[in-house]
Every structure is written in structure tokens, then in C-alpha cells.
XYZ file of C-alpha atoms in Angstrom:
746
model
C 25.449 41.756 -25.734
C 24.477 43.793 -23.414
C 25.743 47.268 -23.607
C 27.762 49.159 -21.275
C 26.736 52.959 -20.112
C 30.247 54.513 -20.973
C 29.317 57.546 -18.585
C 28.567 55.504 -15.395
C 29.974 52.662 -16.120
C 26.532 50.660 -15.522
C 25.083 47.562 -17.706
C 22.072 49.032 -19.265
C 19.238 47.035 -20.251
C 18.512 46.601 -23.799
C 14.682 46.228 -23.843
C 12.639 48.697 -25.685
C 11.611 51.158 -23.456
C 12.843 50.060 -20.350
C 16.121 51.779 -19.668
C 17.306 50.049 -16.433
C 21.108 50.400 -15.617
C 22.796 47.538 -12.926
C 26.277 47.878 -12.002
C 26.783 43.809 -12.022
C 26.162 42.107 -15.240
C 24.443 39.669 -13.522
C 21.889 41.395 -11.448
C 20.995 42.688 -14.786
C 20.820 38.930 -16.461
C 18.572 38.226 -13.700
C 16.663 41.162 -14.462
C 16.453 40.690 -18.093
C 14.414 37.395 -17.297
C 11.745 39.439 -16.252
C 10.803 40.992 -19.812
C 10.267 36.908 -20.721
C 6.866 36.134 -19.972
C 7.514 32.341 -19.644
C 10.149 33.040 -16.887
C 7.694 34.694 -14.710
C 6.172 33.182 -11.413
C 3.060 33.902 -10.771
C 1.102 34.070 -6.862
C -1.668 31.863 -7.370
C -4.130 34.379 -4.850
C -3.741 37.899 -6.400
C -2.216 36.526 -9.913
C 0.439 38.947 -9.521
C 3.962 38.054 -11.730
C 7.101 37.467 -10.435
C 10.426 37.301 -11.869
C 12.018 35.356 -8.642
C 10.990 33.246 -5.946
C 12.076 34.104 -3.080
C 10.003 37.363 -3.985
C 6.905 35.686 -4.544
C 7.245 33.107 -1.356
C 7.442 36.720 0.722
C 4.453 38.084 -1.380
C 2.558 34.851 -0.376
C 3.232 35.367 3.666
C 0.560 38.092 3.014
C -2.201 35.569 2.340
C -1.644 33.061 4.971
C -3.293 35.495 7.759
C -6.645 35.217 5.246
C -6.000 31.500 4.149
C -4.516 30.035 7.450
C -6.845 26.822 7.730
C -5.802 26.521 3.879
C -2.220 25.997 4.320
C -2.609 24.038 7.507
C -4.849 21.749 5.392
C -7.329 21.641 8.613
C -10.807 21.059 8.102
C -13.338 24.539 8.501
C -14.753 22.972 11.997
C -13.510 20.960 14.605
C -15.336 18.547 16.937
C -15.001 19.517 20.761
C -12.619 16.648 21.681
C -10.447 17.502 18.852
C -10.398 21.084 19.664
C -9.397 20.274 23.023
C -7.074 17.943 22.286
C -5.751 20.171 19.778
C -5.158 17.534 17.216
C -6.614 17.739 13.855
C -10.012 16.884 13.418
C -11.109 15.584 9.521
C -14.391 17.356 10.135
C -16.410 14.460 9.242
C -20.185 13.874 10.636
C -18.154 11.593 13.327
C -14.511 12.640 13.236
C -11.762 9.528 13.097
C -10.154 10.285 15.855
C -13.411 9.727 18.360
C -14.289 6.462 16.435
C -10.887 5.251 17.621
C -11.079 6.900 21.486
C -14.874 5.476 21.113
C -16.307 9.015 23.200
C -18.984 10.839 21.603
C -18.426 13.198 18.476
C -19.703 16.787 19.292
C -19.395 19.799 17.096
C -21.199 22.752 19.076
C -19.051 24.341 21.674
C -19.549 28.099 23.446
C -17.012 30.739 23.388
C -16.621 30.253 27.473
C -15.112 26.829 26.892
C -12.621 28.383 24.120
C -11.513 31.433 26.760
C -10.805 28.984 29.457
C -8.996 26.758 27.083
C -6.830 29.986 26.049
C -6.467 31.209 29.617
C -4.225 28.335 30.471
C -2.260 28.211 27.468
C -1.345 31.669 28.630
C -0.126 30.089 31.624
C 1.753 27.267 33.672
C 1.292 23.757 34.997
C 0.535 25.677 38.619
C -2.435 27.157 36.548
C -4.489 23.430 36.308
C -6.561 23.310 38.573
C -9.288 20.490 39.911
C -10.813 18.655 36.770
C -14.240 19.495 37.546
C -13.420 23.445 37.224
C -13.304 22.679 33.274
C -15.019 20.855 31.203
C -11.967 20.875 28.227
C -9.057 22.870 28.497
C -4.895 22.639 27.183
C -1.766 23.488 28.370
C 1.345 23.510 26.311
C 3.829 21.402 27.917
C 6.475 20.734 25.566
C 8.997 22.774 23.036
C 9.032 21.232 19.449
C 11.217 18.205 18.906
C 13.746 18.437 16.251
C 12.802 19.691 12.571
C 10.888 16.680 10.888
C 10.434 14.153 13.700
C 7.475 15.043 15.934
C 5.019 18.171 16.463
C 4.482 19.567 19.825
C 2.673 17.968 22.560
C 0.027 19.167 24.969
C -1.679 17.992 28.032
C -5.043 17.718 27.957
C -7.459 17.897 30.712
C -10.501 15.605 29.768
C -13.916 16.467 30.858
C -14.752 15.383 34.454
C -17.851 13.749 33.927
C -16.218 11.661 30.926
C -14.032 9.677 33.215
C -13.502 11.314 36.770
C -16.484 9.949 37.607
C -16.709 6.519 36.420
C -12.705 5.615 37.282
C -12.550 3.433 40.096
C -11.816 4.769 43.632
C -8.624 2.457 43.797
C -7.149 3.707 40.816
C -7.220 7.997 41.229
C -4.407 9.517 42.980
C -4.385 12.168 45.477
C -1.249 14.730 44.365
C -1.627 18.062 43.282
C -2.468 16.828 39.928
C -5.328 14.297 39.534
C -2.995 12.868 35.884
C -6.337 10.678 35.179
C -7.515 13.802 33.819
C -4.590 14.468 31.976
C -3.345 13.113 28.485
C -0.301 13.957 26.314
C -1.681 14.588 22.936
C 0.155 15.494 19.753
C -0.610 18.684 17.363
C -1.278 17.645 14.027
C 1.638 17.110 11.774
C 2.295 18.293 8.655
C 2.406 15.326 5.639
C 5.926 14.639 4.909
C 7.816 12.428 1.624
C 7.824 9.915 4.125
C 4.143 9.068 4.180
C 3.458 9.136 1.096
C 1.341 6.141 -0.992
C 3.366 2.913 -1.004
C 1.097 0.953 -3.286
C -0.539 -1.063 -0.468
C -4.223 -2.171 -0.999
C -5.745 0.703 1.872
C -9.101 -0.482 1.660
C -7.821 -4.015 3.031
C -5.747 -2.354 5.277
C -7.837 -0.008 6.748
C -10.484 -2.272 6.908
C -8.881 -4.921 9.763
C -6.497 -2.289 10.348
C -7.841 -2.576 14.356
C -7.599 -6.180 14.614
C -4.260 -6.360 13.016
C -2.833 -3.633 14.974
C -4.449 -5.389 18.490
C -3.136 -8.988 17.004
C 0.461 -6.974 17.097
C 0.472 -5.518 20.501
C -1.398 -8.644 22.313
C 1.298 -11.352 20.396
C 4.798 -9.646 19.217
C 4.959 -6.623 21.521
C 6.065 -8.635 24.666
C 8.664 -9.792 22.470
C 10.011 -6.771 20.613
C 8.738 -3.748 22.880
C 9.684 -1.158 20.297
C 6.739 0.727 19.748
C 5.435 3.427 22.230
C 1.907 2.202 22.751
C 0.130 4.843 24.462
C 1.268 7.380 21.999
C 0.980 5.264 19.092
C -2.700 5.299 19.715
C -2.810 9.114 19.364
C -0.041 9.274 16.429
C -1.058 7.047 14.268
C -0.444 7.923 10.566
C -2.645 5.653 7.959
C 0.054 5.637 5.191
C 3.785 5.662 7.899
C 5.863 3.140 7.502
C 6.082 2.052 10.602
C 2.368 1.681 10.818
C 2.247 -0.259 7.867
C 5.075 -2.415 9.132
C 2.598 -2.806 12.222
C 0.219 -3.660 10.602
C 1.746 -6.480 8.635
C 3.124 -8.352 11.814
C -0.209 -8.347 13.406
C -2.056 -9.690 10.110
C 1.103 -12.684 10.170
C 0.439 -13.555 13.574
C -3.695 -13.726 13.320
C -2.739 -16.923 11.025
C -6.009 -16.639 8.895
C -5.198 -17.000 5.020
C -6.263 -13.784 4.290
C -4.099 -12.685 6.970
C -1.036 -14.124 6.240
C -1.653 -13.035 2.654
C -1.785 -9.510 3.162
C 1.271 -9.868 5.168
C 3.510 -11.008 2.844
C 2.666 -8.963 -0.213
C 3.239 -6.033 2.465
C 6.589 -6.678 3.260
C 7.370 -7.446 -0.335
C 6.170 -3.875 -1.155
C 7.719 -2.309 2.403
C 11.139 -3.517 2.242
C 11.853 -1.988 -0.958
C 10.078 1.538 0.026
C 12.314 1.004 3.356
C 15.580 0.494 1.097
C 14.945 3.855 -1.075
C 14.273 5.747 1.970
C 17.053 4.600 3.840
C 19.345 4.873 0.846
C 18.757 8.742 0.409
C 20.138 9.682 4.085
C 23.989 10.798 4.266
C 26.527 11.870 7.014
C 24.548 15.337 6.647
C 21.515 14.069 8.300
C 20.797 13.572 12.113
C 19.267 10.760 14.033
C 15.872 12.341 15.087
C 16.079 15.548 12.740
C 15.820 14.522 9.415
C 16.414 10.624 10.029
C 12.963 9.794 11.362
C 13.058 7.641 14.230
C 10.207 5.902 12.496
C 11.734 4.706 9.263
C 14.539 2.786 11.546
C 11.349 0.571 13.352
C 9.984 -0.114 10.253
C 13.409 -1.405 8.913
C 13.197 -3.100 12.534
C 10.354 -4.516 11.806
C 10.231 -5.763 8.016
C 13.640 -7.526 9.135
C 12.123 -9.193 12.373
C 9.094 -9.855 10.029
C 11.754 -12.391 7.761
C 12.415 -14.136 10.075
C 9.356 -15.203 11.540
C 8.049 -15.499 7.817
C 11.236 -18.011 6.850
C 11.364 -17.361 3.155
C 14.676 -17.731 2.079
C 14.859 -14.741 -0.774
C 13.056 -12.281 1.816
C 15.316 -12.858 4.353
C 18.429 -12.232 1.894
C 17.085 -8.671 1.090
C 16.054 -8.427 4.894
C 20.169 -8.850 5.580
C 20.900 -6.342 2.770
C 18.420 -3.785 4.124
C 20.072 -5.020 7.756
C 23.567 -3.654 6.462
C 21.873 -0.677 5.092
C 20.393 0.501 8.551
C 23.406 -0.208 10.184
C 25.489 2.037 7.572
C 22.653 4.249 8.258
C 22.601 4.711 11.962
C 26.813 5.131 12.173
C 27.045 7.830 9.436
C 24.190 9.865 11.374
C 25.846 8.618 14.629
C 23.603 6.855 16.604
C 25.975 5.047 18.355
C 28.436 7.991 19.324
C 28.988 8.615 22.852
C 29.321 12.252 22.595
C 26.314 12.727 20.312
C 23.627 15.340 21.693
C 19.530 14.418 21.731
C 17.197 16.758 21.740
C 15.802 15.519 24.878
C 18.571 16.387 27.005
C 17.466 19.856 27.020
C 15.684 20.824 30.171
C 11.689 21.476 29.950
C 10.440 18.628 28.820
C 7.457 17.571 30.428
C 8.837 14.275 32.675
C 6.769 11.508 31.162
C 7.804 13.042 27.659
C 11.418 12.356 28.290
C 11.130 9.007 30.159
C 8.275 7.143 28.330
C 9.068 8.792 25.110
C 12.292 10.691 24.294
C 15.149 8.957 24.966
C 13.429 5.803 25.856
C 13.009 5.363 21.975
C 16.904 5.505 21.681
C 17.176 3.002 24.407
C 14.392 0.815 22.961
C 15.925 0.741 19.535
C 19.515 0.214 20.648
C 18.529 -2.530 22.746
C 16.668 -4.302 19.972
C 19.274 -3.870 16.970
C 21.703 -5.535 19.851
C 19.169 -8.030 19.797
C 18.642 -8.382 16.135
C 22.284 -8.641 15.539
C 23.065 -11.384 17.999
C 20.194 -13.341 16.175
C 21.621 -12.578 12.678
C 24.589 -13.835 13.577
C 23.423 -17.132 14.984
C 21.284 -17.838 11.782
C 23.925 -16.147 9.088
C 26.686 -18.151 11.085
C 28.894 -14.311 10.724
C 30.244 -12.270 13.039
C 27.815 -9.734 15.381
C 28.342 -6.150 13.533
C 27.502 -4.186 17.120
C 30.241 -3.600 19.848
C 29.529 -4.064 23.275
C 31.062 -1.056 23.692
C 28.663 1.300 21.385
C 25.633 0.044 23.635
C 26.572 3.487 26.055
C 23.004 3.542 26.969
C 20.994 3.080 30.034
C 19.285 0.293 30.340
C 15.572 0.280 29.116
C 12.223 0.776 31.331
C 10.250 -1.997 32.669
C 7.302 -3.149 30.265
C 5.371 -2.057 32.556
C 6.436 1.847 32.525
C 6.443 1.496 28.506
C 2.772 0.373 28.546
C 1.652 3.247 31.143
C -1.712 4.301 29.583
C -2.628 7.809 30.947
C -0.204 9.838 32.967
C -2.308 8.355 36.317
C -0.386 4.773 35.273
C 3.009 6.558 34.605
C 2.685 8.215 37.978
C 1.943 5.283 40.077
C 4.483 3.042 38.190
C 7.176 5.313 38.510
C 7.350 4.717 41.921
C 8.040 0.882 41.399
C 10.206 1.470 38.711
C 14.021 0.359 39.761
C 16.174 3.240 40.267
C 19.253 1.412 38.703
C 17.549 1.545 35.120
C 18.627 5.587 34.411
C 21.984 4.783 35.819
C 23.211 1.407 34.067
C 24.221 1.390 30.877
C 23.739 -1.970 29.201
C 27.735 -2.028 28.650
C 28.221 -2.042 32.155
C 25.332 -4.881 32.899
C 27.185 -7.113 30.017
C 31.133 -6.180 31.477
C 29.673 -7.027 35.229
C 28.126 -10.042 34.299
C 30.769 -10.946 31.982
C 33.541 -10.529 35.188
C 30.930 -11.758 37.106
C 31.181 -9.120 39.920
C 29.735 -8.764 43.250
C 27.476 -5.870 42.064
C 26.100 -7.829 39.478
C 25.283 -10.582 41.958
C 23.651 -8.423 43.845
C 21.823 -6.233 41.709
C 18.226 -8.020 40.487
C 17.836 -9.000 36.723
C 14.972 -8.697 34.673
C 14.068 -11.380 32.238
C 15.268 -8.275 29.487
C 18.814 -7.925 31.080
C 19.462 -11.651 30.793
C 18.269 -11.802 27.449
C 20.784 -8.845 26.537
C 23.670 -10.686 28.240
C 23.262 -13.849 26.133
C 23.309 -11.827 22.770
C 26.617 -10.301 24.019
C 27.962 -14.199 24.507
C 27.440 -14.878 21.063
C 30.185 -12.689 19.659
C 32.556 -14.195 22.168
C 31.566 -17.895 21.133
C 31.369 -17.003 17.858
C 35.487 -15.729 18.056
C 36.348 -18.568 19.962
C 34.675 -20.829 17.211
C 37.081 -18.964 14.639
C 40.080 -19.679 16.463
C 39.019 -23.357 16.816
C 38.753 -23.750 13.445
C 42.530 -23.333 12.866
C 43.666 -24.958 16.214
C 43.059 -28.395 17.317
C 40.338 -28.762 19.622
C 42.942 -30.056 23.193
C 44.570 -26.545 22.686
C 45.156 -25.139 26.539
C 43.669 -21.600 25.377
C 40.809 -22.872 23.771
C 39.925 -25.258 26.800
C 39.917 -22.490 28.947
C 37.845 -20.074 27.288
C 35.309 -22.596 26.392
C 35.276 -23.528 30.022
C 34.818 -19.706 30.905
C 32.114 -18.962 28.462
C 30.358 -22.025 29.870
C 30.429 -20.767 33.319
C 28.752 -17.636 31.819
C 26.283 -19.583 29.789
C 25.434 -21.132 32.987
C 25.270 -18.861 35.602
C 22.185 -17.033 33.546
C 20.658 -20.200 32.847
C 20.563 -20.334 36.714
C 18.801 -16.769 36.768
C 16.344 -18.237 34.482
C 15.820 -21.262 36.515
C 15.509 -19.193 39.550
C 12.779 -16.531 37.795
C 10.760 -19.956 36.713
C 10.072 -22.050 39.259
C 9.984 -18.536 41.327
C 5.992 -19.211 43.790
C 3.031 -17.221 42.441
C 0.320 -15.714 44.329
C -2.634 -14.254 43.418
C -3.197 -13.033 46.748
C -0.032 -10.834 46.485
C 0.576 -10.655 42.644
C 3.339 -8.051 41.742
C 5.030 -8.702 45.088
C 7.383 -11.596 44.253
C 11.025 -11.126 45.740
C 12.871 -12.568 43.013
C 11.244 -10.930 39.551
C 8.424 -8.742 40.780
C 5.568 -9.446 37.738
C 4.151 -5.817 38.467
C 7.209 -4.986 35.964
C 5.035 -6.779 33.322
C 1.592 -5.381 33.314
C 0.402 -4.199 29.973
C -3.065 -3.139 29.442
C -4.662 -5.586 31.275
C -8.336 -4.592 33.366
C -7.721 -4.353 37.251
C -10.620 -5.014 38.165
C -11.427 -8.101 36.412
C -11.254 -11.613 38.055
C -8.224 -13.230 36.106
C -6.085 -10.409 34.597
C -3.026 -11.654 36.470
C -3.533 -14.280 33.376
C -2.445 -12.124 31.001
C 0.647 -11.154 33.047
C 1.820 -14.532 33.425
C 1.744 -15.782 29.872
C 3.476 -12.460 29.135
C 6.053 -13.395 31.731
C 6.389 -17.285 30.595
C 6.523 -16.666 27.294
C 9.575 -13.770 28.024
C 11.100 -16.945 29.844
C 10.713 -19.340 27.008
C 12.733 -17.368 24.580
C 15.248 -16.326 26.468
C 15.788 -20.429 27.521
C 15.690 -20.742 23.555
C 18.489 -18.670 23.269
C 20.569 -20.320 25.970
C 20.203 -24.125 24.291
C 21.115 -22.463 20.960
C 24.413 -20.389 21.975
C 25.231 -23.944 24.393
C 24.630 -26.357 21.227
C 27.068 -23.790 19.325
C 29.689 -23.990 22.076
C 29.266 -27.171 22.347
C 29.754 -28.183 18.563
C 30.722 -26.452 15.181
C 27.833 -26.155 13.735
C 29.427 -24.660 10.614
C 30.971 -27.285 10.013
C 28.048 -30.113 10.478
C 25.866 -27.961 8.037
C 28.077 -28.073 5.537
C 28.231 -31.909 6.175
C 24.401 -31.466 5.353
C 24.868 -29.455 2.266
C 27.328 -31.889 1.237
C 24.531 -34.386 0.280
C 22.734 -32.366 -2.560
C 25.933 -30.671 -4.408
C 25.120 -28.968 -7.714
C 26.578 -30.314 -10.792
C 29.539 -27.801 -10.619
C 30.240 -28.333 -6.675
C 30.349 -31.997 -8.171
C 33.083 -31.844 -10.445
C 35.136 -29.271 -8.677
C 38.161 -30.872 -7.581
C 38.625 -28.064 -4.469
C 35.074 -29.164 -3.429
C 36.194 -33.081 -3.213
C 38.852 -32.290 -0.840
C 37.230 -30.212 1.457
C 34.360 -32.703 1.785
C 37.019 -35.452 2.161
C 38.470 -33.472 4.908
C 35.176 -32.862 6.575
C 34.358 -36.687 6.387
C 38.033 -36.974 7.737
C 37.229 -35.058 11.308
C 34.396 -36.837 11.866
C 35.732 -40.201 12.677
C 34.942 -40.862 16.356
C 32.977 -37.450 16.866
C 30.091 -39.134 18.626
C 32.230 -40.488 21.379
C 33.430 -37.035 22.504
C 31.866 -35.632 25.705
C 30.817 -32.377 24.091
C 28.965 -33.688 21.374
C 26.774 -36.021 23.403
C 26.311 -33.314 25.913
C 25.136 -31.616 22.818
C 22.973 -34.170 21.820
C 21.374 -34.247 25.194
C 20.696 -30.300 24.921
C 19.195 -30.901 21.327
C 16.378 -32.889 23.220
C 16.109 -30.611 25.892
C 15.213 -28.041 23.246
C 12.480 -30.554 21.619
C 10.962 -31.612 25.218
C 10.992 -27.673 26.212
C 8.993 -27.162 22.919
C 6.696 -29.858 23.536
C 5.714 -28.589 26.871
C 5.367 -25.143 26.432
C 2.936 -25.933 24.010
C 1.039 -28.151 25.807
C 0.739 -26.577 29.031
C 1.161 -22.239 29.127
C 1.879 -21.889 25.486
C -0.980 -22.852 24.435
C -2.928 -19.892 23.519
C 0.238 -19.104 21.165
C 0.669 -21.160 18.307
C 3.847 -22.219 16.578
C 3.763 -19.436 14.213
C 3.864 -16.476 17.164
C 6.519 -18.598 19.002
C 9.878 -16.404 18.257
C 12.092 -17.348 15.514
C 15.334 -17.799 18.133
C 13.189 -20.571 19.104
C 12.725 -22.429 15.879
C 16.136 -21.256 15.326
C 16.813 -23.962 18.021
C 14.843 -26.706 16.883
C 16.598 -26.650 13.254
C 20.070 -27.111 15.092
C 19.015 -29.184 17.050
C 17.630 -31.524 14.188
C 20.625 -31.012 12.341
C 23.054 -32.414 15.598
C 20.496 -35.646 15.394
C 20.959 -36.302 12.299
C 24.645 -35.508 12.047
C 24.909 -37.920 15.088
C 22.595 -40.917 13.317
C 24.822 -40.498 10.494
C 27.826 -41.258 12.113
C 27.050 -43.218 15.282
C 29.093 -46.027 15.537
C 27.284 -48.845 16.950
C 23.554 -48.429 14.734
C 20.379 -49.693 15.998
C 19.806 -53.254 17.157
C 18.149 -54.020 13.621
C 21.315 -52.751 11.792
C 23.759 -54.386 14.460
C 22.413 -56.776 16.836
C 23.633 -57.036 19.474
C 22.637 -57.121 23.319
C 23.240 -53.058 24.471
C 21.415 -51.136 26.935
C 19.275 -48.647 25.779
C 19.086 -45.200 27.122
C 15.940 -42.861 26.404
C 17.442 -39.393 26.279
C 13.465 -37.837 27.018
C 13.436 -39.098 30.051
C 16.500 -37.101 31.810
C 15.302 -34.083 30.308
C 12.088 -34.110 31.619
C 12.671 -35.829 34.939
C 15.076 -33.161 35.959
C 17.893 -34.488 38.361
C 16.907 -37.823 39.285
C 18.824 -39.112 36.261
C 21.553 -36.842 36.604
C 24.202 -39.164 37.408
C 23.258 -41.866 34.979
C 23.402 -38.624 32.198
C 26.599 -37.374 33.397
C 28.146 -41.418 32.849
C 26.717 -41.957 29.781
C 27.871 -38.002 28.350
C 31.981 -38.911 29.964
C 31.814 -42.475 28.614
C 31.784 -43.929 32.351
C 30.764 -47.505 33.616
C 27.720 -49.253 32.205
C 25.968 -46.284 30.251
C 28.937 -45.514 27.508
C 28.138 -48.275 25.934
C 23.907 -47.533 25.953
C 22.284 -46.587 22.813
C 20.201 -43.873 22.904
C 16.969 -43.377 21.627
C 14.107 -40.686 21.355
C 10.881 -41.640 22.283
C 11.509 -45.273 21.491
C 13.215 -44.760 18.354
C 17.023 -45.551 18.360
C 19.486 -43.039 16.857
C 21.036 -44.953 13.894
C 21.795 -43.836 9.980
C 17.949 -45.466 9.188
C 15.974 -44.116 11.380
C 17.072 -40.134 10.485
C 13.566 -39.610 8.224
C 11.978 -40.875 12.069
C 13.783 -38.852 14.284
C 13.531 -35.680 12.581
C 9.355 -35.671 12.675
C 9.381 -34.626 16.514
C 10.679 -31.581 15.632
C 9.450 -30.963 12.180
C 6.117 -31.226 14.122
C 7.263 -27.973 16.399
C 8.084 -25.693 13.069
C 5.413 -23.906 11.341
C 4.385 -24.463 8.426
C 6.296 -22.964 5.277
C 9.131 -22.110 7.347
C 11.703 -22.057 4.870
C 14.439 -20.705 6.567
C 14.951 -24.433 7.892
C 16.493 -24.915 4.881
C 19.075 -21.872 5.553
C 20.075 -23.814 8.803
C 19.174 -27.412 8.334
C 19.683 -28.355 4.555
C 18.310 -30.969 3.418
C 16.595 -32.126 7.126
C 13.136 -31.095 6.846
C 12.448 -32.148 3.007
C 8.848 -32.578 2.607
C 7.431 -36.141 2.218
C 7.636 -35.688 -1.835
C 11.020 -34.921 -1.401
C 14.209 -36.989 -0.545
C 15.558 -36.963 2.126
C 19.122 -37.223 2.273
């Protein structure tokens, strides 16, 4: 026990030769630990011992100035380009930054350039002169973002003799600043725990990294523009979860056996690590502070990849990851209107605000809602994001998002629609639902139409829930279905108008309805056929939106959940086969299918199922020849599976059968003719759907094969040919329909 000094009422140290006294007992306890050598902390520089950690940290500050390069983990030398851009240089003979940028790497620089650089750092934007006045200088243009999210950014003036003299005259701007000579460069970042190695074979990943990333941006980026490509090329981290996820997606789209194997193996590893990272966040964390947006983007990419891959187990794990991601974002206040963001402060460099900071939040919210609709359609579950939570402004155009350089940013900002910053996503959805005059007058991009289609999935699912406990003839349900049908057809009409608008190479980008300049990317406008890439990009996005329309329309016409369960009833487990409750439910479903094929809604759905097939075949044989079945959006594959399921159900429960099963003289209706010929046979198609006139009893057929129970295996073949090999998600959407040749099809 410590001894008390009775005279001064202080605690006396009992260590021999010490004799120090303390007013409080805890101070004595802390002091006595210093007499035990095992408890001492030692400075790694001067070997001085300390008994307190805070004392050691204060002492180490003295060594920072002398060992600054060691603490910052910088190389002992930096090349001219990295020094001017204020980025970390690895100090190699030819540094990796210069290799990625494709410029010469040189380590000799004089003191004059450094003095010029320091003079501009002390100044402001008004001190920037012409590019020819300074070979390589940089100026800070922004304050740090929130802690742990990003580093400072600087605008770097590149040597005039490198790019300014070689740039085409048409691309130069004549404003106060020559933007072609300025780039946004990030400062070096401290490696965090999130960038730790995750067990992926880096030798293979790094070897093909550029190939995988190029595949990502060429084939995936237009569907899901999540990543800001210009800044990514400067901020890429070899071990970042988002960077690895991008390589995974790019490898999948590349399509080679080795690349696909790498993508699948990487996906399994990344799912574990992303889940582990997200589970560490709580309500005390804040989005873009302690919760980096890169982790959210990595989770988003892995969930999307699971839909492309279609493997049942990984898709189930992706659904779990989705629920974790949504819980974390809600806990950190991402969807709250009152949440304050770092980019709301004044003083940020305008290009950073419009294409980097706030835009990333918009992109994340938009893609989350889009993916939520996809997950709802596939899993036949309600959506988790409410339209009211989409208080974010509309994302900028794809062209503005792909501005590679400040000169392009300035040029494309002039063409950017003004309403993008003033209209929220929720407002656009509400205006479209109400069919307001402002919604009719305002132009809509393909992304806007896609957003409104995704919003309709929630209404369609709610309607299907109410009709499950009521009759189809309920007046309220009929009116609700009619309203939803008119909204769907209105959005489809907008897509059709964009599809048929004339496009001329002479006035390319100046189209009246949807200017294609909104979809520019990294194309070289000096090449002869640069506009082909833009046209293909727009056609791919139109096809994706059209398939989503067909999928929603099929769910509105028929109860897809019930016919999915009917298909699942064909392959019962032993437990289900012996269950009395399951038997009664099966009999009830079978009874409800009597006369099912004679209803106009089912016949309309059958015609649209053939429309999906014809659209796929036309896309693959036309402007979609460059995109294989793997690169088509997952919602397109889901639409094919649902269409095949409707065809299978119609064949199983049709009354008339084929001419072999029911040998009667009945007229035949080729459904592909109605899909491929536009309005030429619209009256004939409508009579068959409504069961009017001579066509009401016509036997439907697909490419010469009549719809009958005996032809189910043949009718599924055209649909299966449009699906990528190994698309296991088809077994979840249409159970037993796409069994392989060695299996037994129901």
C-alpha cells in the first residue's frame, strides 16, 4: 500500500531513492509505472524512455522536421511531372505516374522553376498567366475534404511545349485562362486500413489492369456511370476496394476464359472484405468523413456484378450485402435532407464541385435507386428506397461527367441543361406521375426516363399485393392498373421518339429531341468515325431502358410471382411433396389457371414476351453487334427469362393445343409478324388479344412452332440462345425452364 505523508497529506512514492510526493493517488500510480522498465515507451529516433504515450508523441514532433520524408513515405526524389503536379512519386527510373500518363519522365529540374512554383502557390487564380510564361507550376485551389475521404487538390499547369502547341486550334479556348494547360491533381494520400491487401493475386491484376479498366469504361460505364473517370485516372490506388472492383467488372466484360475466372475469384474475395468493412460503421460515422464513398461504390459494383454473373449463391450474398449497405447509409444520414455536405462550403474550385464532390452523391443515390428497382423485380420484393428520399438534384449529363480536362469542362458546361441543378429526382418522378405540363415541356434524357421507370416498380408491386387478396374485377384495382398502364406507355412513347429521331453526321450532336452531345465520352473528335461510338452508346442505353419497360409491363399484365411458383411446383422436394399445406396451395394455384390463356391481359403479355425476343434478336444483329450477350444489362436477361416463363405457362395451360394434339382446322397467328411489322397488323393483333372476329380462336405460333404443351422445349430455345452461357439467375426467375440438354425439362 502507498504511504501517506501525514504533514502535507500527500502520497509518497515508496521506491528507494525517489521520495516524490503527489496530491492524488492516481498520479502516484502513474508515476510508479515509470520505475518499471517493462512499462516504458522508447523513442525510436533518440532512444529516450517515456512512461506516458502522450509525452512520447509530443517528443516525436521534434524529430518530424529532420525526418519529414520518412514520415510522409515519399521517395527521396521526385520527377519534374510529379513535383509540378504535387503527387507522390515512387522515385523509380521511370515512375509509374509518368508511365500511366504517357509522358517523358525526367528528374533534372532547376531552382528557377521551383521559385516560380512557390510564388504561384502564395498567390491566387488571378496570378495565373499564359502557359508559355511558366514551364511547370502548380497552385492550390481547394481546401481539404472531410477527414479520411480525400486529399487536397491542386490545379497544375502543364508545359506549354508539350500539349498546347500540339493541341488542335478548334479545341483551344480564348477565355481569361487557357484551360488546356490546367489539370486537377490530388495530393498524396496516406494509406488507410481500407487499402490493405485483400488476398487477390496482384501479379495478375496489375499485369492486365489497364486492359481490364479500359474494358470497364468501354462496355460498363455507360450503363452504370458510377466512377468519375478523369479523376480516377489520377487517384487510382492499386489496393483500393473500388479499384479492384472495377478491374473485376472489366475482366468479366472482356470475356476471355482467364479474365472471367479472375473476375469470379475476385468477386468472392471482395464480397467478404466489403461486407467486413461496412459492418464496422455505426451511426457515429458520417458519410464522406469516416465512411468513404469508395467503399459504397465498391459494394455497389459487387452487387451489380452478382446480377451479371447470375450465380445463385453469390446473388444471395449480394442481397445480404445490399441490405448491409442500405442500413449503413441510413445510419450515417445519407438519405436525410438536412445532412450537411462538405462541398456546400464556399471556396471550392467550380470544376470540383460540379463534376466531383456533390455529383458523386447524386450518382450514388441515382444508381442505388436503379439497383433497388432491379432487386425488387428479380426478388419479387418491395423496394427499400422511397422516392421522397431522392432529394438530390438530377445527375449531370454523361458528357459533362466524362469531361477529360478543364478545357472540355468549360466547353461542355455551356451545353449543360440548366434544369439539372434545380430539379430533384423526386420532383421529376412526381411530375411524371401527375403528368404535369412542366413534365411534358421539359426534355428528358434517357437516364431520366429510366429513373421514372424504376419508380413505377414500387407502384406495380403495391398493386400486385392488393390484387392478391381481391378479384381482378375490383373497380379500384382496374382503375389503378389503367393509370399505371398509361404512365408506362407515356414513357415508352418518349423512348420511341428518341429512337426514331433523325441523326446526321453533318449536324451531329445538335438533334432537336435528344442532342447526342449529352453522351460524348473520350472519343477523339478528329477521327473520321468518332460519332459511331456515341451512337452505339445511346442505342445501348435505349435498349436497356426499353427492356425495363417490357419487364414492368409484363409484371403489370400477369402475376409473375404466381406463374413462377407454378414452374417451381414441377420440381418439388421430398418435404414439399409430402406436405399437406403445400399440396392444397398447389391445387389452388392450378384451379386459378382455368381459362387463364383466354384473358386479354395474358394474351397482351404473350405478345409483349415475343416483342422482347424480337428486340433482342434485332439488337444483336443490328447496331449491337459489338456487344456480346455478356455485356447486355442484367435487366435485359431478366426480361428474357420472364418472357420465356410466360410462354411456358401459356403452352401448359392453353385450351386449343397444336394441330397435332388437336387436329382441327383453326387459323394460325404468327406473333413475330406482329412484332416486326410495326402498325401494319395492329388491328389484327388487337382483335386476337380482345378475342374479336375471326382471329379470336387463331392458334398462336413462334417462328412456325405452335404454342402447345408438347412444344414447350422447342419454344424456349430462341430465348435461351439470347442468354449468356451459365446465367444461373435464370433458374431463380424461371425455375426449370432453361434446363440443359442433359437435364429433364418440365
